[in-house]
């Protein structure tokens, strides 16, 4: 089976997620399921992953939700601010939301079956222009966004979002096209941003980025029940182990970057309170915009909040 994804082999999503999953499935299926892996966008870029599944170019692929706001808008609820703290909490909540309801229906409507989700640690401001540590400091700053709800998040605090694929972050920052990026710390080193940045926030609540590793639904439906069980069991196993790894790595990366001379700064309580008031508007904007398109945005939002116990 062809497996296509847009991540470099060293990226945590590939190294700790996709590659272990393929090994697990091959073992649990007794070699019945094997994979021909094409990483780094060799046959389809990150933005083309859903198309690759739909047109038969790939059987399984990693779909970046933020890049599919047109076709998977309801699943963008996962990237709103204040939708969980730890990766383990967010991954478990997204799995529950994908079992049934609006988010699951949207996946099905796009001809894909979710295998496991990858939630990155809550995004921080990774800056090449020093600390952006107050609401006033956000004004006039161009900050790279992964798209979807993150655009609203940045706009709410007064910044100008620039929707740029993760693979182009380095060049955009090097050329000073953007001043900073919203990013998980785990993505800083794979994209070599630590060569360019000089300040990273530590306690922002800017939401996260969600990726769903999915299989073409026709292929999924054609698997034996035993192989479906192997795919699902490995998905749950990798999802859980990757989430735990990312939570642990987030702390150690702060220490590593500080040792390199990058300033790790915390927003003051006063600034956090002011930002929370602004960020609270993002969910309302998200719901209103999708509701205008006739989508059950409020239902999706409430269902996801329920999985978080909120």
mmCIF file of C-alpha atoms in Angstrom:
data_model
loop_
_atom_site.group_PDB
_atom_site.id
_atom_site.type_symbol
_atom_site.label_atom_id
_atom_site.label_comp_id
_atom_site.label_asym_id
_atom_site.label_seq_id
_atom_site.Cartn_x
_atom_site.Cartn_y
_atom_site.Cartn_z
ATOM 1 C CA UNK A 1 0.000 0.000 0.000
ATOM 2 C CA UNK A 2 1.345 3.448 -0.898
ATOM 3 C CA UNK A 3 1.897 5.738 2.067
ATOM 4 C CA UNK A 4 2.566 9.372 1.211
ATOM 5 C CA UNK A 5 3.305 12.228 3.590
ATOM 6 C CA UNK A 6 4.847 15.666 3.432
ATOM 7 C CA UNK A 7 7.141 15.447 6.457
ATOM 8 C CA UNK A 8 10.899 14.942 6.428
ATOM 9 C CA UNK A 9 12.023 11.581 7.862
ATOM 10 C CA UNK A 10 13.510 13.392 10.877
ATOM 11 C CA UNK A 11 10.298 15.234 11.735
ATOM 12 C CA UNK A 12 8.718 13.968 14.937
ATOM 13 C CA UNK A 13 5.463 13.128 13.138
ATOM 14 C CA UNK A 14 7.340 10.772 10.810
ATOM 15 C CA UNK A 15 9.953 9.436 13.220
ATOM 16 C CA UNK A 16 7.689 8.935 16.233
ATOM 17 C CA UNK A 17 4.327 8.525 14.525
ATOM 18 C CA UNK A 18 4.133 7.299 10.960
ATOM 19 C CA UNK A 19 7.190 5.021 10.861
ATOM 20 C CA UNK A 20 6.396 3.170 14.117
ATOM 21 C CA UNK A 21 2.804 2.781 12.951
ATOM 22 C CA UNK A 22 3.821 1.069 9.705
ATOM 23 C CA UNK A 23 6.098 -1.331 11.609
ATOM 24 C CA UNK A 24 3.336 -2.076 14.094
ATOM 25 C CA UNK A 25 0.738 -2.789 11.387
ATOM 26 C CA UNK A 26 3.088 -5.002 9.394
ATOM 27 C CA UNK A 27 3.772 -7.030 12.528
ATOM 28 C CA UNK A 28 0.182 -7.255 13.759
ATOM 29 C CA UNK A 29 -1.113 -8.206 10.312
ATOM 30 C CA UNK A 30 1.579 -10.902 10.000
ATOM 31 C CA UNK A 31 2.920 -9.181 6.913
ATOM 32 C CA UNK A 32 -0.445 -9.087 5.178
ATOM 33 C CA UNK A 33 -0.266 -5.278 5.107
ATOM 34 C CA UNK A 34 2.968 -3.667 3.915
ATOM 35 C CA UNK A 35 3.748 -0.111 2.888
ATOM 36 C CA UNK A 36 5.727 1.693 0.220
ATOM 37 C CA UNK A 37 6.573 4.958 1.959
ATOM 38 C CA UNK A 38 7.089 8.256 0.133
ATOM 39 C CA UNK A 39 8.060 10.983 2.646
ATOM 40 C CA UNK A 40 8.929 14.670 2.211
ATOM 41 C CA UNK A 41 6.204 15.328 -0.351
ATOM 42 C CA UNK A 42 7.812 13.099 -2.968
ATOM 43 C CA UNK A 43 4.474 12.339 -4.583
ATOM 44 C CA UNK A 44 2.160 14.719 -2.706
ATOM 45 C CA UNK A 45 2.868 17.752 -0.537
ATOM 46 C CA UNK A 46 1.240 18.262 2.844
ATOM 47 C CA UNK A 47 -1.440 20.404 1.219
ATOM 48 C CA UNK A 48 -2.119 17.705 -1.392
ATOM 49 C CA UNK A 49 -2.546 14.794 1.030
ATOM 50 C CA UNK A 50 -6.339 14.657 0.939
ATOM 51 C CA UNK A 51 -6.307 14.851 -2.849
ATOM 52 C CA UNK A 52 -3.768 12.015 -2.941
ATOM 53 C CA UNK A 53 -6.128 9.821 -0.931
ATOM 54 C CA UNK A 54 -9.178 10.762 -2.965
ATOM 55 C CA UNK A 55 -7.584 10.199 -6.380
ATOM 56 C CA UNK A 56 -5.919 6.913 -5.474
ATOM 57 C CA UNK A 57 -2.368 8.224 -5.581
ATOM 58 C CA UNK A 58 -1.934 7.073 -1.980
ATOM 59 C CA UNK A 59 -3.730 4.628 0.261
ATOM 60 C CA UNK A 60 -2.764 6.308 3.537
ATOM 61 C CA UNK A 61 -1.495 9.806 4.272
ATOM 62 C CA UNK A 62 -1.172 12.502 6.920
ATOM 63 C CA UNK A 63 -3.729 15.283 6.510
ATOM 64 C CA UNK A 64 -2.899 18.625 8.102
ATOM 65 C CA UNK A 65 -6.286 19.932 9.248
ATOM 66 C CA UNK A 66 -5.272 23.589 9.083
ATOM 67 C CA UNK A 67 -4.557 23.257 5.367
ATOM 68 C CA UNK A 68 -7.984 21.761 4.656
ATOM 69 C CA UNK A 69 -10.259 24.455 6.054
ATOM 70 C CA UNK A 70 -12.376 24.333 2.904
ATOM 71 C CA UNK A 71 -13.079 20.586 3.028
ATOM 72 C CA UNK A 72 -12.611 19.787 6.723
ATOM 73 C CA UNK A 73 -13.738 23.029 8.383
ATOM 74 C CA UNK A 74 -15.502 21.421 11.341
ATOM 75 C CA UNK A 75 -12.371 19.506 12.285
ATOM 76 C CA UNK A 76 -10.689 22.884 12.645
ATOM 77 C CA UNK A 77 -12.361 23.132 16.051
ATOM 78 C CA UNK A 78 -9.369 21.183 17.367
ATOM 79 C CA UNK A 79 -7.100 24.175 16.743
ATOM 80 C CA UNK A 80 -9.079 26.813 18.617
ATOM 81 C CA UNK A 81 -7.528 28.404 21.716
ATOM 82 C CA UNK A 82 -8.311 26.859 25.091
ATOM 83 C CA UNK A 83 -9.049 23.407 23.695
ATOM 84 C CA UNK A 84 -6.886 21.419 26.056
ATOM 85 C CA UNK A 85 -3.531 21.728 27.765
ATOM 86 C CA UNK A 86 -1.368 18.632 27.430
ATOM 87 C CA UNK A 87 -0.962 16.720 24.189
ATOM 88 C CA UNK A 88 -2.252 13.583 25.875
ATOM 89 C CA UNK A 89 -5.466 15.378 26.831
ATOM 90 C CA UNK A 90 -5.969 16.857 23.364
ATOM 91 C CA UNK A 91 -5.215 13.608 21.502
ATOM 92 C CA UNK A 92 -7.644 11.626 23.660
ATOM 93 C CA UNK A 93 -10.351 14.238 23.139
ATOM 94 C CA UNK A 94 -9.905 14.325 19.373
ATOM 95 C CA UNK A 95 -10.026 10.515 19.189
ATOM 96 C CA UNK A 96 -13.323 10.535 21.092
ATOM 97 C CA UNK A 97 -14.724 13.241 18.808
ATOM 98 C CA UNK A 98 -13.780 11.253 15.710
ATOM 99 C CA UNK A 99 -15.708 8.174 16.815
ATOM 100 C CA UNK A 100 -19.098 9.705 15.990
ATOM 101 C CA UNK A 101 -20.757 13.062 15.425
ATOM 102 C CA UNK A 102 -19.999 16.051 13.175
ATOM 103 C CA UNK A 103 -16.218 15.595 12.976
ATOM 104 C CA UNK A 104 -16.519 11.899 12.121
ATOM 105 C CA UNK A 105 -19.246 12.606 9.556
ATOM 106 C CA UNK A 106 -17.044 15.211 7.879
ATOM 107 C CA UNK A 107 -14.195 12.719 7.530
ATOM 108 C CA UNK A 108 -16.559 10.138 6.084
ATOM 109 C CA UNK A 109 -17.985 12.686 3.660
ATOM 110 C CA UNK A 110 -14.488 13.267 2.321
ATOM 111 C CA UNK A 111 -13.937 9.578 1.682
ATOM 112 C CA UNK A 112 -11.364 8.980 4.402
ATOM 113 C CA UNK A 113 -11.123 6.900 7.554
ATOM 114 C CA UNK A 114 -9.115 8.407 10.456
ATOM 115 C CA UNK A 115 -6.484 6.031 11.836
ATOM 116 C CA UNK A 116 -4.821 8.181 14.477
ATOM 117 C CA UNK A 117 -4.439 11.850 15.259
ATOM 118 C CA UNK A 118 -1.352 13.898 15.993
ATOM 119 C CA UNK A 119 -1.844 16.911 18.230
ATOM 120 C CA UNK A 120 1.191 19.119 18.700
ATOM 121 C CA UNK A 121 1.872 20.854 22.025
ATOM 122 C CA UNK A 122 0.039 24.135 22.493
ATOM 123 C CA UNK A 123 1.535 26.628 20.066
ATOM 124 C CA UNK A 124 3.874 29.382 21.180
ATOM 125 C CA UNK A 125 5.239 32.522 19.569
ATOM 126 C CA UNK A 126 8.583 31.676 17.980
ATOM 127 C CA UNK A 127 10.104 35.038 17.139
ATOM 128 C CA UNK A 128 13.061 36.395 15.183
ATOM 129 C CA UNK A 129 12.454 39.940 16.453
ATOM 130 C CA UNK A 130 12.744 39.436 20.200
ATOM 131 C CA UNK A 131 9.955 38.809 22.726
ATOM 132 C CA UNK A 132 6.449 39.625 21.555
ATOM 133 C CA UNK A 133 5.164 39.760 25.089
ATOM 134 C CA UNK A 134 2.290 42.270 25.218
ATOM 135 C CA UNK A 135 -0.796 43.007 23.156
ATOM 136 C CA UNK A 136 0.850 46.206 21.951
ATOM 137 C CA UNK A 137 3.874 44.189 20.812
ATOM 138 C CA UNK A 138 1.641 42.096 18.535
ATOM 139 C CA UNK A 139 0.491 45.160 16.599
ATOM 140 C CA UNK A 140 2.169 45.436 13.226
ATOM 141 C CA UNK A 141 3.777 42.013 13.478
ATOM 142 C CA UNK A 142 3.389 39.563 10.592
ATOM 143 C CA UNK A 143 3.193 36.076 12.055
ATOM 144 C CA UNK A 144 3.123 32.838 10.127
ATOM 145 C CA UNK A 145 -0.028 30.766 10.581
ATOM 146 C CA UNK A 146 -0.823 27.187 9.696
ATOM 147 C CA UNK A 147 -4.214 28.360 8.480
ATOM 148 C CA UNK A 148 -7.781 27.801 9.617
ATOM 149 C CA UNK A 149 -8.577 28.879 13.165
ATOM 150 C CA UNK A 150 -5.005 30.084 13.696
ATOM 151 C CA UNK A 151 -5.641 33.009 11.378
ATOM 152 C CA UNK A 152 -8.457 34.138 13.680
ATOM 153 C CA UNK A 153 -6.262 33.577 16.733
ATOM 154 C CA UNK A 154 -3.539 35.893 15.460
ATOM 155 C CA UNK A 155 -5.994 38.508 14.279
ATOM 156 C CA UNK A 156 -7.660 38.542 17.693
ATOM 157 C CA UNK A 157 -4.434 39.653 19.414
ATOM 158 C CA UNK A 158 -3.698 42.304 16.785
ATOM 159 C CA UNK A 159 -1.155 40.513 14.563
ATOM 160 C CA UNK A 160 -1.353 39.972 10.807
ATOM 161 C CA UNK A 161 -1.432 36.242 9.949
ATOM 162 C CA UNK A 162 0.463 34.981 6.925
ATOM 163 C CA UNK A 163 -0.635 31.499 5.888
ATOM 164 C CA UNK A 164 2.577 29.711 4.930
ATOM 165 C CA UNK A 165 3.245 25.940 4.743
ATOM 166 C CA UNK A 166 5.543 24.666 7.472
ATOM 167 C CA UNK A 167 8.156 23.645 4.898
ATOM 168 C CA UNK A 168 8.502 27.310 3.896
ATOM 169 C CA UNK A 169 8.803 28.752 7.398
ATOM 170 C CA UNK A 170 12.597 28.954 7.372
ATOM 171 C CA UNK A 171 12.807 30.892 4.126
ATOM 172 C CA UNK A 172 9.983 33.225 5.150
ATOM 173 C CA UNK A 173 11.720 34.063 8.404
ATOM 174 C CA UNK A 174 15.171 34.278 6.841
ATOM 175 C CA UNK A 175 13.868 36.762 4.258
ATOM 176 C CA UNK A 176 12.004 38.639 7.003
ATOM 177 C CA UNK A 177 8.715 38.024 5.217
ATOM 178 C CA UNK A 178 7.393 37.208 8.675
ATOM 179 C CA UNK A 179 8.525 38.347 12.107
ATOM 180 C CA UNK A 180 7.545 35.167 13.910
ATOM 181 C CA UNK A 181 5.542 31.993 13.640
ATOM 182 C CA UNK A 182 3.012 30.181 15.738
ATOM 183 C CA UNK A 183 4.612 26.794 16.306
ATOM 184 C CA UNK A 184 4.986 23.870 18.623
ATOM 185 C CA UNK A 185 8.484 23.684 20.077
ATOM 186 C CA UNK A 186 8.822 20.183 18.632
ATOM 187 C CA UNK A 187 8.749 21.662 15.117
ATOM 188 C CA UNK A 188 11.472 24.247 15.692
ATOM 189 C CA UNK A 189 14.510 22.009 15.235
ATOM 190 C CA UNK A 190 13.241 19.923 12.275
ATOM 191 C CA UNK A 191 12.726 23.149 10.322
ATOM 192 C CA UNK A 192 15.997 24.640 11.670
ATOM 193 C CA UNK A 193 14.218 27.685 13.049
ATOM 194 C CA UNK A 194 16.563 27.643 16.033
ATOM 195 C CA UNK A 195 19.180 29.059 13.637
ATOM 196 C CA UNK A 196 17.072 32.194 13.137
ATOM 197 C CA UNK A 197 14.927 32.899 16.174
ATOM 198 C CA UNK A 198 15.873 34.701 19.367
ATOM 199 C CA UNK A 199 12.785 34.459 21.558
ATOM 200 C CA UNK A 200 10.094 31.862 22.303
ATOM 201 C CA UNK A 201 7.094 32.195 24.605
ATOM 202 C CA UNK A 202 6.496 29.469 27.164
ATOM 203 C CA UNK A 203 2.955 29.884 28.466
ATOM 204 C CA UNK A 204 0.834 31.117 25.578
ATOM 205 C CA UNK A 205 -2.582 29.590 24.981
ATOM 206 C CA UNK A 206 -2.776 29.903 21.214
ATOM 207 C CA UNK A 207 -4.311 26.560 20.311
ATOM 208 C CA UNK A 208 -2.479 23.819 18.479
ATOM 209 C CA UNK A 209 -2.171 22.172 15.083
ATOM 210 C CA UNK A 210 -3.946 18.926 14.351
ATOM 211 C CA UNK A 211 -2.974 16.273 11.839
ATOM 212 C CA UNK A 212 -5.015 13.179 11.087
ATOM 213 C CA UNK A 213 -3.312 10.111 9.666
ATOM 214 C CA UNK A 214 -6.014 8.659 7.458
ATOM 215 C CA UNK A 215 -6.754 5.876 5.002
ATOM 216 C CA UNK A 216 -8.763 5.981 1.811
ATOM 217 C CA UNK A 217 -12.213 4.789 2.912
ATOM 218 C CA UNK A 218 -12.584 2.361 0.014
ATOM 219 C CA UNK A 219 -9.336 0.680 0.993
ATOM 220 C CA UNK A 220 -10.385 0.631 4.651
ATOM 221 C CA UNK A 221 -13.737 -0.935 3.822
ATOM 222 C CA UNK A 222 -11.961 -3.595 1.773
ATOM 223 C CA UNK A 223 -9.714 -4.741 4.627
ATOM 224 C CA UNK A 224 -10.519 -7.888 6.544
ATOM 225 C CA UNK A 225 -11.839 -7.370 10.062
ATOM 226 C CA UNK A 226 -8.529 -8.710 11.404
ATOM 227 C CA UNK A 227 -6.523 -6.170 9.432
ATOM 228 C CA UNK A 228 -8.883 -3.368 10.384
ATOM 229 C CA UNK A 229 -8.297 -4.341 13.990
ATOM 230 C CA UNK A 230 -4.519 -4.253 13.455
ATOM 231 C CA UNK A 231 -4.691 -0.796 11.858
ATOM 232 C CA UNK A 232 -6.870 0.549 14.667
ATOM 233 C CA UNK A 233 -4.903 -1.010 17.516
ATOM 234 C CA UNK A 234 -1.616 0.332 16.153
ATOM 235 C CA UNK A 235 -3.202 3.733 15.642
ATOM 236 C CA UNK A 236 -4.260 3.959 19.273
ATOM 237 C CA UNK A 237 -0.882 2.703 20.462
ATOM 238 C CA UNK A 238 1.120 5.215 18.417
ATOM 239 C CA UNK A 239 -1.258 8.070 19.156
ATOM 240 C CA UNK A 240 -0.802 7.543 22.908
ATOM 241 C CA UNK A 241 2.970 7.051 22.841
ATOM 242 C CA UNK A 242 3.542 10.042 20.556
ATOM 243 C CA UNK A 243 1.419 12.293 22.773
ATOM 244 C CA UNK A 244 3.400 11.297 25.871
ATOM 245 C CA UNK A 245 6.679 11.862 24.040
ATOM 246 C CA UNK A 246 5.637 15.317 22.833
ATOM 247 C CA UNK A 247 4.580 16.398 26.316
ATOM 248 C CA UNK A 248 7.909 15.338 27.782
ATOM 249 C CA UNK A 249 9.935 16.818 24.934
ATOM 250 C CA UNK A 250 8.229 20.190 25.239
ATOM 251 C CA UNK A 251 9.871 20.818 28.606
ATOM 252 C CA UNK A 252 13.313 19.589 27.602
ATOM 253 C CA UNK A 253 13.256 21.684 24.413
ATOM 254 C CA UNK A 254 12.703 24.879 26.391
ATOM 255 C CA UNK A 255 15.859 24.103 28.365
ATOM 256 C CA UNK A 256 17.803 23.239 25.214
ATOM 257 C CA UNK A 257 16.828 26.435 23.400
ATOM 258 C CA UNK A 258 17.612 28.575 26.448
ATOM 259 C CA UNK A 259 21.082 27.017 26.551
ATOM 260 C CA UNK A 260 21.567 28.148 22.925
ATOM 261 C CA UNK A 261 20.879 31.731 23.916
ATOM 262 C CA UNK A 262 17.252 31.885 22.790
ATOM 263 C CA UNK A 263 15.182 33.849 25.286
ATOM 264 C CA UNK A 264 12.384 31.733 26.760
ATOM 265 C CA UNK A 265 9.892 34.205 28.176
ATOM 266 C CA UNK A 266 6.549 33.979 29.939
ATOM 267 C CA UNK A 267 3.609 36.280 29.409
ATOM 268 C CA UNK A 268 2.690 38.147 32.577
ATOM 269 C CA UNK A 269 -0.581 37.300 34.323
ATOM 270 C CA UNK A 270 -1.918 40.678 33.241
ATOM 271 C CA UNK A 271 -1.061 40.021 29.588
ATOM 272 C CA UNK A 272 -2.500 36.510 29.720
ATOM 273 C CA UNK A 273 -5.754 37.871 31.096
ATOM 274 C CA UNK A 274 -5.925 40.491 28.353
ATOM 275 C CA UNK A 275 -5.093 37.934 25.659
ATOM 276 C CA UNK A 276 -7.628 35.432 26.976
ATOM 277 C CA UNK A 277 -10.327 38.076 26.614
ATOM 278 C CA UNK A 278 -9.331 38.543 22.972
ATOM 279 C CA UNK A 279 -8.862 34.832 22.274
ATOM 280 C CA UNK A 280 -12.332 34.145 23.630
ATOM 281 C CA UNK A 281 -13.682 35.863 20.535
ATOM 282 C CA UNK A 282 -12.033 33.321 18.222
ATOM 283 C CA UNK A 283 -14.497 30.509 18.948
ATOM 284 C CA UNK A 284 -17.445 32.852 18.398
ATOM 285 C CA UNK A 285 -15.988 33.956 15.062
ATOM 286 C CA UNK A 286 -15.306 30.348 14.055
ATOM 287 C CA UNK A 287 -18.860 29.266 14.863
ATOM 288 C CA UNK A 288 -20.431 32.272 13.139
ATOM 289 C CA UNK A 289 -18.430 31.896 9.924
ATOM 290 C CA UNK A 290 -19.125 28.183 9.547
ATOM 291 C CA UNK A 291 -22.768 28.528 10.538
ATOM 292 C CA UNK A 292 -23.168 31.026 7.702
ATOM 293 C CA UNK A 293 -22.046 28.201 5.392
ATOM 294 C CA UNK A 294 -24.818 26.005 6.758
ATOM 295 C CA UNK A 295 -22.459 23.833 8.787
ATOM 296 C CA UNK A 296 -23.237 22.499 12.295
ATOM 297 C CA UNK A 297 -20.402 24.495 13.871
ATOM 298 C CA UNK A 298 -22.042 24.973 17.269
ATOM 299 C CA UNK A 299 -22.776 21.254 17.506
ATOM 300 C CA UNK A 300 -19.172 20.415 16.580
ATOM 301 C CA UNK A 301 -17.788 22.901 19.099
ATOM 302 C CA UNK A 302 -20.012 21.724 21.944
ATOM 303 C CA UNK A 303 -19.306 18.068 21.175
ATOM 304 C CA UNK A 304 -15.572 18.651 21.239
ATOM 305 C CA UNK A 305 -15.755 20.663 24.464
ATOM 306 C CA UNK A 306 -17.685 17.785 25.970
ATOM 307 C CA UNK A 307 -14.853 15.361 25.199
ATOM 308 C CA UNK A 308 -12.594 17.735 27.149
ATOM 309 C CA UNK A 309 -14.997 17.723 30.068
ATOM 310 C CA UNK A 310 -15.649 21.457 29.749
#
